[in-house]
């Protein structure tokens, strides 16, 4: 891998992050609007909507991985630490929710919320650690 | 680990951002190294040594070595 500086790595991350988030928002809003055109959503449309929503998220996950590869060693350490703690909190919360479902304390839980929950846990961890390694 | 990075930087009138730019790392990295919150890897320590024209052991102090010397 070609060596890139911290600034270059950060720029490469940010250049892709906002367009991908814009695509994600457009997919959700556009999907909701288009969905109103159908009496019953056709199956092909639901597959298309799923792909349009998920692909930008996969893009964000990819650029996060690339940023961790390319950034400087201190930022990498801070990012990985925040991600690890965020993942542990998310797995813990998912386990609690899973058992609550098993014992019928709650009915259903929208699984897609796990990813935003992870991002919140990861973001809060970075802030709490307060070492300014944020993107 | 203690170091004299802040002194070396001040001698050259460089800000943390200036030094970070020259090394291709974040300003936060320089701050963490200067305050002893983070010990750099060998490649980064060598880069610092090269930049300041000093051997690594002059920039970074080994606290255990000082303890041994004092005991002797």
Coordinates of C-alpha atoms in Angstrom, one line a residue:
Chain A
X1 CA 0.0 0.0 0.0
X2 CA 1.3 3.4 -0.9
X3 CA 2.2 5.5 2.1
X4 CA -0.3 8.4 2.6
X5 CA 0.0 11.1 5.3
X6 CA -2.7 11.6 8.0
X7 CA -4.1 14.6 6.1
X8 CA -4.4 12.6 2.8
X9 CA -6.0 9.7 4.7
X10 CA -8.5 12.1 6.3
X11 CA -9.3 13.8 3.0
X12 CA -9.8 10.4 1.2
X13 CA -12.2 9.5 4.0
X14 CA -14.2 12.7 4.0
X15 CA -14.4 13.0 0.2
X16 CA -16.4 9.7 0.1
X17 CA -18.2 9.9 3.4
X18 CA -20.7 12.8 2.7
X19 CA -21.6 11.6 -0.8
X20 CA -22.3 8.1 0.5
X21 CA -24.4 9.5 3.4
X22 CA -26.3 11.7 0.8
X23 CA -27.0 8.6 -1.3
X24 CA -28.2 6.7 1.8
X25 CA -30.6 9.6 2.8
X26 CA -31.8 9.9 -0.8
X27 CA -32.5 6.1 -0.9
X28 CA -34.5 6.2 2.3
X29 CA -36.5 9.4 1.4
X30 CA -36.9 8.4 -2.3
X31 CA -37.9 4.9 -1.4
X32 CA -40.6 6.2 0.9
X33 CA -41.9 8.5 -1.8
X34 CA -41.9 5.9 -4.5
X35 CA -43.5 3.4 -2.2
X36 CA -46.6 5.6 -2.0
X37 CA -47.1 5.1 -5.8
X38 CA -47.8 1.4 -5.3
X39 CA -50.9 0.0 -3.6
X40 CA -48.8 -3.0 -2.6
X41 CA -45.0 -2.7 -3.0
X42 CA -43.8 -5.1 -5.7
X43 CA -41.1 -7.6 -4.5
X44 CA -38.5 -6.2 -7.1
X45 CA -39.0 -2.7 -5.6
X46 CA -38.3 -4.0 -2.1
X47 CA -35.1 -5.7 -3.2
X48 CA -34.1 -2.5 -5.1
X49 CA -34.8 -0.4 -2.0
X50 CA -32.8 -2.7 0.2
X51 CA -29.8 -2.6 -2.1
X52 CA -30.0 1.2 -2.6
X53 CA -30.1 1.6 1.2
X54 CA -27.5 -0.9 2.1
X55 CA -24.8 -0.3 -0.6
X56 CA -24.0 3.3 0.7
X57 CA -23.6 1.8 4.2
X58 CA -21.2 -0.9 2.9
X59 CA -19.4 2.0 1.2
X60 CA -19.0 3.8 4.5
X61 CA -17.8 0.6 6.2
X62 CA -15.2 0.2 3.5
X63 CA -13.9 3.8 3.7
X64 CA -13.7 3.4 7.5
X65 CA -11.6 0.3 7.1
X66 CA -9.4 2.1 4.5
X67 CA -9.0 5.1 6.9
X68 CA -7.8 2.8 9.6
X69 CA -5.3 1.3 7.3
X70 CA -4.0 4.6 6.0
X71 CA -4.1 6.9 9.0
X72 CA -1.2 7.5 11.5
X73 CA -0.5 5.0 14.2
X74 CA -1.9 7.0 17.1
X75 CA -5.2 7.8 15.3
X76 CA -5.4 4.1 14.3
X77 CA -5.0 3.0 17.9
X78 CA -7.6 5.5 19.1
X79 CA -10.1 4.5 16.4
X80 CA -9.7 0.8 16.9
X81 CA -10.0 1.2 20.7
X82 CA -13.3 3.3 20.3
X83 CA -14.6 0.7 17.7
X84 CA -13.8 -2.2 20.0
X85 CA -15.6 -0.6 23.0
X86 CA -18.5 0.4 20.7
X87 CA -18.7 -3.1 19.4
X88 CA -18.7 -4.6 22.9
X89 CA -21.4 -2.2 24.0
X90 CA -23.5 -3.1 20.9
X91 CA -23.0 -6.9 21.3
X92 CA -23.9 -6.6 25.0
X93 CA -27.1 -4.6 24.2
X94 CA -28.0 -7.0 21.4
X95 CA -27.7 -9.9 23.8
X96 CA -29.9 -8.2 26.4
X97 CA -32.5 -7.5 23.7
X98 CA -32.2 -11.1 22.4
X99 CA -33.0 -12.6 25.8
X100 CA -35.8 -10.1 26.3
X101 CA -37.3 -11.4 23.1
X102 CA -36.7 -15.0 24.1
X103 CA -38.5 -14.5 27.4
X104 CA -41.2 -12.6 25.6
X105 CA -40.6 -9.4 27.5
X106 CA -40.6 -7.6 24.2
X107 CA -42.1 -8.7 20.9
X108 CA -39.8 -7.6 18.1
X109 CA -36.8 -5.3 17.7
X110 CA -35.8 -3.8 14.4
X111 CA -32.4 -5.4 13.7
X112 CA -31.3 -2.6 11.3
X113 CA -31.0 -0.3 14.4
X114 CA -28.0 -2.3 15.5
X115 CA -25.7 -0.4 13.1
X116 CA -26.7 3.1 14.2
X117 CA -26.5 1.9 17.8
X118 CA -22.9 0.8 17.1
X119 CA -22.0 4.1 15.5
X120 CA -23.4 6.0 18.5
X121 CA -21.5 3.8 20.9
X122 CA -18.3 4.2 18.9
X123 CA -18.8 8.0 18.6
X124 CA -19.6 8.5 22.3
X125 CA -16.6 6.3 23.2
X126 CA -14.3 8.6 21.1
X127 CA -15.7 11.7 22.8
X128 CA -15.4 10.2 26.3
X129 CA -11.8 9.1 25.7
X130 CA -11.3 12.7 24.6
X131 CA -8.0 12.3 22.8
X132 CA -9.1 14.1 19.6
X133 CA -8.5 11.2 17.3
X134 CA -11.9 11.8 15.6
X135 CA -12.1 12.0 11.9
Chain B
X1 CA 7.9 7.6 28.4
X2 CA 9.5 11.0 29.0
X3 CA 11.0 12.9 26.0
X4 CA 12.4 16.3 25.0
X5 CA 10.2 16.7 22.0
X6 CA 8.6 19.9 23.2
X7 CA 12.0 21.5 23.8
X8 CA 13.3 20.5 20.4
X9 CA 10.2 21.8 18.8
X10 CA 10.3 25.1 20.7
X11 CA 14.0 25.6 19.7
X12 CA 12.9 25.5 16.1
X13 CA 9.8 27.6 16.8
X14 CA 7.6 24.9 15.3
X15 CA 4.0 24.4 16.4
X16 CA 2.7 20.9 17.0
X17 CA 0.8 21.2 13.7
X18 CA 4.1 22.1 11.9
X19 CA 5.9 19.1 13.3
X20 CA 2.8 16.9 12.6
X21 CA 2.8 18.1 9.0
X22 CA 6.5 17.3 8.5
X23 CA 6.0 13.8 9.9
X24 CA 2.7 13.1 8.1
X25 CA 0.8 12.4 11.3
X26 CA -2.0 14.2 13.2
X27 CA -1.4 17.1 15.6
X28 CA -3.1 14.9 18.3
X29 CA -0.3 12.3 17.8
X30 CA 2.4 14.9 18.5
X31 CA 0.5 16.1 21.6
X32 CA 0.0 12.6 22.9
X33 CA 3.7 11.8 22.4
X34 CA 4.9 15.1 24.1
X35 CA 2.6 14.6 27.1
X36 CA 3.8 11.0 27.5
X37 CA 0.3 9.6 26.8
X38 CA 1.6 7.7 23.8
X39 CA 4.9 6.1 23.0
X40 CA 5.6 6.1 19.3
X41 CA 6.6 3.1 17.2
X42 CA 10.2 2.6 16.2
X43 CA 9.7 3.9 12.7
X44 CA 8.1 7.1 14.0
X45 CA 10.8 7.5 16.7
X46 CA 13.4 7.1 13.9
X47 CA 11.6 9.7 11.8
X48 CA 11.7 12.1 14.8
X49 CA 15.4 11.4 15.4
X50 CA 16.2 12.0 11.7
X51 CA 14.2 15.2 11.6
X52 CA 15.9 16.6 14.7
X53 CA 19.3 15.2 13.9
X54 CA 19.6 13.5 17.3
X55 CA 19.8 9.9 18.3
X56 CA 16.6 8.3 19.6
X57 CA 18.0 7.9 23.1
X58 CA 18.6 11.6 23.4
X59 CA 15.0 12.4 22.6
X60 CA 13.4 9.7 24.6
X61 CA 14.4 8.9 28.1
X62 CA 14.3 5.4 29.4
X63 CA 13.0 5.8 33.0
X64 CA 14.1 2.3 34.0
X65 CA 17.7 2.9 32.8
X66 CA 17.8 6.0 35.0
X67 CA 16.6 4.0 38.0
X68 CA 19.4 1.4 37.3
X69 CA 22.0 4.1 37.0
X70 CA 20.9 5.8 40.2
X71 CA 21.1 2.4 42.0
X72 CA 24.6 1.9 40.8

